[in-house]
Each structure stands twice: as C-alpha cells, then as structure tokens.
Amino acid sequence: EIVMTQSPATLSVSPGERATLSCRASQSVSSNLAWYQRKPGQAPRLLIYGASTRAAGIPARFSGSGSETEFTLTISSLQSEDFAVYYCQQYNNWPSWTFGQGTKVEIK
Amino acid sequence: EVQLVESGGGLVQPGGSLRLSCAASGFTFSTYGMSWVRQAPGKGLEWISYISHDSSSTHYADSVKGRFTISRDNAKNSLYLQMNSLRDEDTAVYSCARNSRHGYDSWGRGTLVTVSS
C-alpha cells in the first residue's frame, strides 16, 4: 500500500495570506495525485488532479505542484471560504487509491 | 448538476448488518465506475470498495473484504453497500463517489454508521 503523509496537521493562516500544504508519498506515484477540500457536513470537492491541473470551476488561487513523491498545494490568498480540511490522494496504484490524513487550514 | 445522496446509515450492534444506498442524478450513471469511501471519527479518508460501470468488476479493501458487498442497479441509478459482520472499527461516515481517470470527481455528503453495543 502506498502511504500518503501530509504536513502540517494544522495550519493557522490569516485571511489574505498564502497557505502551503505538503504531501509525501511512500513511493513514486508519478503525477497521479489529487487534492480535495472538505468542509464540515459537506461532500469533498476535487480541487486538483494530475498534481497540477485545476478541476472545473476551481479558482486560480489554488495551485498544485510536484511529482513522484513530493507534492504541494498552494492557496495564494486565503478567502474565508477556504478554511477547511485538505486531503491529498494518490491514484497511481489501482484499485487501492490512498489518502493522506489531511491538513486542517484554520483562521489565525 | 451531479448529485449523490447516501442513505441507510444508523446504529447497529457489533456483528450486525446494514445496507447503504446512494442515489445518483444529474449524469449518466451507467457509464461511470463508483466507489465507497469512509471516514472514521478523527481519521482520514479510506477507500473501501469499487464497482465498474456494468458491475463486471468489483474490488475491496482488505479491511472489509469478505464482509462487505458492493452492487448497483443502473435502471434505478443507485449504488449499494451491503455490510455484514460489522465491527466497532467500521464506525464511520460512508460516502459514495464517482470515479474518473483522475480520482473522484463527485462525492456525496455521506451517511453515518455507528457500530456499538
């Protein structure tokens, strides 16, 4: 099983500031990496796939980078609606797609 | 608009059974593979089962293999998860998700399953 490790567990950021979230895979997943946003009581939302491609309707302030084992999600200027938990997921190892434990982005 | 709505969760005793449903709308259900993903309290997301668009292929995580069965009814635009021999560690919010080539592109909000005596 490919283990996905996210850091930090919690990120405290002020509105308007930049947030940088990290995700590491235990082995190479090429660029088969997605990021999701989840808010309490809501369905997860796909933000990024292919490590760096924004999903339909996702604002340009969200960007992804990385390949192989190291990945980053950057939110360039945090808006109030961006405070949520973010998960990375590898989809390189079919059918066992695995997720990181999540990074909670909270208001500083 | 794509919608996935889960139902069927609740409180069940260890060793008991439960059947979850996921009603799909807003897309051609019969052309997509579908999955169940769960999230235990305070834990991350865990994929547990997948079914192909035509039910010809199914897969399960080791944690539920032999106890859970995924199925679908394309005529009813519905996905199901039959859960037997439930354990305390199966307590979680269960969500259905639509498979794409690049992860899960749509999810439901989930239904809570609590296994407790």
Tab-separated table of C-alpha atoms in Angstrom:
chain	number	residue	atom	x	y	z
A	1	GLU	CA	0.000	0.000	0.000
A	2	ILE	CA	1.219	3.494	-0.816
A	3	VAL	CA	1.203	5.624	2.322
A	4	MET	CA	0.458	9.326	1.900
A	5	THR	CA	1.752	11.673	4.591
A	6	GLN	CA	0.530	15.256	4.853
A	7	SER	CA	2.076	18.112	6.761
A	8	PRO	CA	1.392	20.062	8.789
A	9	ALA	CA	-1.640	18.557	10.510
A	10	THR	CA	-2.967	22.052	11.199
A	11	LEU	CA	-2.073	25.323	9.502
A	12	SER	CA	-3.119	28.624	11.046
A	13	VAL	CA	-3.335	31.372	8.455
A	14	SER	CA	-4.799	34.861	8.340
A	15	PRO	CA	-7.226	35.760	5.542
A	16	GLY	CA	-5.336	37.101	2.543
A	17	GLU	CA	-2.186	35.212	3.402
A	18	ARG	CA	-0.622	32.354	1.464
A	19	ALA	CA	-1.010	28.732	2.593
A	20	THR	CA	1.345	25.945	1.577
A	21	LEU	CA	0.361	22.333	2.242
A	22	SER	CA	2.650	19.352	1.706
A	23	CYS	CA	2.018	15.749	0.771
A	24	ARG	CA	4.575	12.963	0.536
A	25	ALA	CA	4.114	9.509	-0.977
A	26	SER	CA	5.945	6.439	0.340
A	27	GLN	CA	6.833	5.533	-3.244
A	28	SER	CA	6.554	7.226	-6.597
A	29	VAL	CA	3.023	7.970	-7.810
A	30	SER	CA	4.220	9.841	-10.897
A	31	SER	CA	1.780	12.761	-11.301
A	32	ASN	CA	-1.248	10.719	-10.285
A	33	LEU	CA	-2.061	12.926	-7.334
A	34	ALA	CA	-5.277	14.731	-6.464
A	35	TRP	CA	-6.198	17.280	-3.800
A	36	TYR	CA	-9.634	17.566	-2.189
A	37	GLN	CA	-11.262	20.107	0.071
A	38	ARG	CA	-13.736	19.061	2.740
A	39	LYS	CA	-15.868	21.303	4.917
A	40	PRO	CA	-17.945	20.024	7.867
A	41	GLY	CA	-21.182	18.441	6.712
A	42	GLN	CA	-20.313	18.827	3.054
A	43	ALA	CA	-19.140	16.481	0.348
A	44	PRO	CA	-15.447	16.552	-0.501
A	45	ARG	CA	-14.616	18.633	-3.562
A	46	LEU	CA	-11.962	17.783	-6.118
A	47	LEU	CA	-9.578	20.726	-6.440
A	48	ILE	CA	-6.534	19.482	-8.304
A	49	TYR	CA	-5.718	16.380	-10.330
A	50	GLY	CA	-2.649	15.296	-12.216
A	51	ALA	CA	-0.709	17.050	-9.435
A	52	SER	CA	-1.208	20.475	-11.018
A	53	THR	CA	-4.429	20.677	-13.067
A	54	ARG	CA	-7.301	22.566	-11.508
A	55	ALA	CA	-10.661	20.831	-11.661
A	56	ALA	CA	-13.594	22.573	-13.325
A	57	GLY	CA	-14.712	25.688	-11.506
A	58	ILE	CA	-11.793	25.836	-9.079
A	59	PRO	CA	-10.432	29.357	-8.556
A	60	ALA	CA	-6.964	30.207	-9.817
A	61	ARG	CA	-5.745	30.909	-6.277
A	62	PHE	CA	-5.468	27.141	-5.853
A	63	SER	CA	-2.385	25.619	-7.440
A	64	GLY	CA	-0.635	22.291	-7.207
A	65	SER	CA	2.896	21.205	-7.941
A	66	GLY	CA	5.252	18.280	-7.575
A	67	SER	CA	5.779	14.792	-8.932
A	68	GLU	CA	6.964	11.332	-7.898
A	69	THR	CA	6.863	11.541	-4.087
A	70	GLU	CA	6.687	15.225	-3.137
A	71	PHE	CA	3.662	17.427	-3.741
A	72	THR	CA	2.441	20.852	-2.698
A	73	LEU	CA	-0.917	22.581	-2.676
A	74	THR	CA	-0.720	26.365	-2.519
A	75	ILE	CA	-3.582	28.721	-1.811
A	76	SER	CA	-2.229	32.095	-2.859
A	77	SER	CA	-4.538	34.386	-0.869
A	78	LEU	CA	-6.836	32.689	1.602
A	79	GLN	CA	-10.500	33.593	1.447
A	80	SER	CA	-12.966	32.921	4.256
A	81	GLU	CA	-14.492	30.045	2.316
A	82	ASP	CA	-11.109	28.297	2.061
A	83	PHE	CA	-10.903	27.362	5.718
A	84	ALA	CA	-11.401	23.612	5.590
A	85	VAL	CA	-9.569	20.289	5.662
A	86	TYR	CA	-7.498	19.365	2.625
A	87	TYR	CA	-6.616	15.831	1.584
A	88	CYS	CA	-4.169	14.525	-0.972
A	89	GLN	CA	-4.810	11.219	-2.711
A	90	GLN	CA	-2.738	9.038	-4.994
A	91	TYR	CA	-4.496	7.245	-7.832
A	92	ASN	CA	-1.417	5.578	-9.260
A	93	ASN	CA	-1.973	2.230	-7.555
A	94	TRP	CA	-5.284	0.831	-8.847
A	95	PRO	CA	-7.608	-0.040	-7.143
A	96	SER	CA	-6.087	0.926	-3.794
A	97	TRP	CA	-6.245	4.691	-4.063
A	98	THR	CA	-4.998	6.057	-0.751
A	99	PHE	CA	-5.397	9.369	1.020
A	100	GLY	CA	-3.315	11.444	3.350
A	101	GLN	CA	-4.560	12.138	6.859
A	102	GLY	CA	-5.475	15.708	5.968
A	103	THR	CA	-4.335	19.234	6.783
A	104	LYS	CA	-6.764	21.497	8.576
A	105	VAL	CA	-6.463	25.128	7.491
A	106	GLU	CA	-7.806	27.310	10.269
A	107	ILE	CA	-8.169	31.007	10.843
A	108	LYS	CA	-5.263	32.568	12.686
B	1	GLU	CA	-25.819	19.124	-11.652
B	2	VAL	CA	-24.287	15.888	-10.403
B	3	GLN	CA	-25.843	14.735	-7.137
B	4	LEU	CA	-25.017	11.759	-4.965
B	5	VAL	CA	-27.166	11.190	-1.889
B	6	GLU	CA	-26.433	8.428	0.597
B	7	SER	CA	-28.925	6.832	2.958
B	8	GLY	CA	-29.281	3.828	5.213
B	9	GLY	CA	-26.843	4.655	7.986
B	10	GLY	CA	-27.638	4.240	11.647
B	11	LEU	CA	-26.778	2.493	14.878
B	12	VAL	CA	-26.091	-1.235	14.712
B	13	GLN	CA	-24.674	-3.745	17.171
B	14	PRO	CA	-21.351	-5.485	16.564
B	15	GLY	CA	-21.913	-8.481	14.321
B	16	GLY	CA	-24.951	-6.867	12.756
B	17	SER	CA	-25.729	-5.868	9.183
B	18	LEU	CA	-26.676	-2.709	7.363
B	19	ARG	CA	-27.336	-1.798	3.739
B	20	LEU	CA	-26.339	1.612	2.436
B	21	SER	CA	-27.751	3.208	-0.695
B	22	CYS	CA	-26.520	6.014	-2.896
B	23	ALA	CA	-28.961	7.741	-5.248
B	24	ALA	CA	-27.317	9.323	-8.266
B	25	SER	CA	-28.693	12.054	-10.519
B	26	GLY	CA	-27.514	14.648	-12.995
B	27	PHE	CA	-25.338	12.315	-15.054
B	28	THR	CA	-25.461	9.037	-16.976
B	29	PHE	CA	-24.920	6.728	-14.014
B	30	SER	CA	-24.486	3.602	-16.131
B	31	THR	CA	-21.288	4.906	-17.726
B	32	TYR	CA	-19.292	5.514	-14.531
B	33	GLY	CA	-17.450	3.313	-12.093
B	34	MET	CA	-18.402	4.107	-8.499
B	35	SER	CA	-16.763	3.728	-5.119
B	36	TRP	CA	-17.489	3.828	-1.415
B	37	VAL	CA	-15.118	5.806	0.778
B	38	ARG	CA	-15.374	6.111	4.550
B	39	GLN	CA	-14.046	8.390	7.246
B	40	ALA	CA	-13.872	7.201	10.819
B	41	PRO	CA	-14.119	9.801	13.606
B	42	GLY	CA	-10.894	11.774	13.804
B	43	LYS	CA	-9.356	9.777	10.989
B	44	GLY	CA	-8.588	10.276	7.321
B	45	LEU	CA	-10.403	9.044	4.248
B	46	GLU	CA	-10.297	5.350	3.364
B	47	TRP	CA	-11.354	3.799	0.056
B	48	ILE	CA	-13.247	0.591	0.748
B	49	SER	CA	-14.883	-0.627	-2.450
B	50	TYR	CA	-15.240	-0.069	-6.196
B	51	ILE	CA	-17.647	-1.326	-8.846
B	52	SER	CA	-17.295	-0.887	-12.586
B	53	HIS	CA	-19.991	0.775	-14.676
B	54	ASP	CA	-21.523	-2.537	-15.700
B	55	SER	CA	-20.889	-4.446	-12.436
B	56	SER	CA	-18.419	-6.742	-14.208
B	57	SER	CA	-15.608	-5.799	-11.849
B	58	THR	CA	-15.545	-5.195	-8.109
B	59	HIS	CA	-12.716	-4.512	-5.679
B	60	TYR	CA	-12.493	-4.279	-1.910
B	61	ALA	CA	-10.044	-3.010	0.652
B	62	ASP	CA	-8.578	-5.736	2.838
B	63	SER	CA	-10.306	-4.184	5.856
B	64	VAL	CA	-13.767	-5.082	4.501
B	65	LYS	CA	-13.114	-7.989	2.132
B	66	GLY	CA	-15.437	-10.909	2.790
B	67	ARG	CA	-17.795	-8.794	4.911
B	68	PHE	CA	-18.991	-6.019	2.577
B	69	THR	CA	-20.577	-6.360	-0.868
B	70	ILE	CA	-20.909	-3.543	-3.382
B	71	SER	CA	-23.610	-3.602	-6.044
B	72	ARG	CA	-25.516	-1.275	-8.311
B	73	ASP	CA	-28.785	-1.015	-10.217
B	74	ASN	CA	-28.292	1.116	-13.305
B	75	ALA	CA	-32.012	1.132	-14.036
B	76	LYS	CA	-32.564	2.830	-10.670
B	77	ASN	CA	-29.404	4.998	-10.784
B	78	SER	CA	-28.434	3.524	-7.444
B	79	LEU	CA	-25.337	2.185	-5.736
B	80	TYR	CA	-25.423	-0.092	-2.700
B	81	LEU	CA	-23.147	-1.371	0.027
B	82	GLN	CA	-24.222	-4.437	2.000
B	83	MET	CA	-22.285	-4.511	5.254
B	84	ASN	CA	-22.247	-7.710	7.309
B	85	SER	CA	-20.370	-8.786	10.441
B	86	LEU	CA	-19.926	-5.175	11.435
B	87	ARG	CA	-17.200	-4.264	13.904
B	88	ASP	CA	-16.592	-1.272	16.165
B	89	GLU	CA	-13.885	-0.095	13.774
B	90	ASP	CA	-16.423	0.161	10.941
B	91	THR	CA	-17.925	3.203	12.650
B	92	ALA	CA	-17.560	5.999	10.115
B	93	VAL	CA	-19.248	8.331	7.672
B	94	TYR	CA	-19.696	6.408	4.423
B	95	SER	CA	-19.691	8.368	1.173
B	96	CYS	CA	-20.250	7.275	-2.375
B	97	ALA	CA	-18.021	8.806	-5.027
B	98	ARG	CA	-17.902	8.874	-8.793
B	99	ASN	CA	-14.702	7.528	-10.296
B	100	SER	CA	-12.885	9.429	-13.006
B	101	ARG	CA	-9.495	8.865	-14.602
B	102	HIS	CA	-8.103	11.367	-12.131
B	103	GLY	CA	-9.603	10.498	-8.787
B	104	TYR	CA	-13.132	11.021	-7.538
B	105	ASP	CA	-14.787	13.919	-9.305
B	106	SER	CA	-18.060	13.940	-7.364
B	107	TRP	CA	-18.964	12.852	-3.863
B	108	GLY	CA	-21.981	12.599	-1.631
B	109	ARG	CA	-22.108	14.102	1.849
B	110	GLY	CA	-22.163	10.702	3.453
B	111	THR	CA	-24.229	8.697	5.915
B	112	LEU	CA	-23.105	7.880	9.453
B	113	VAL	CA	-22.771	4.270	10.528
B	114	THR	CA	-22.249	3.673	14.236
B	115	VAL	CA	-21.357	0.178	15.425
B	116	SER	CA	-21.838	-0.080	19.158
B	117	SER	CA	-23.464	-2.258	21.745
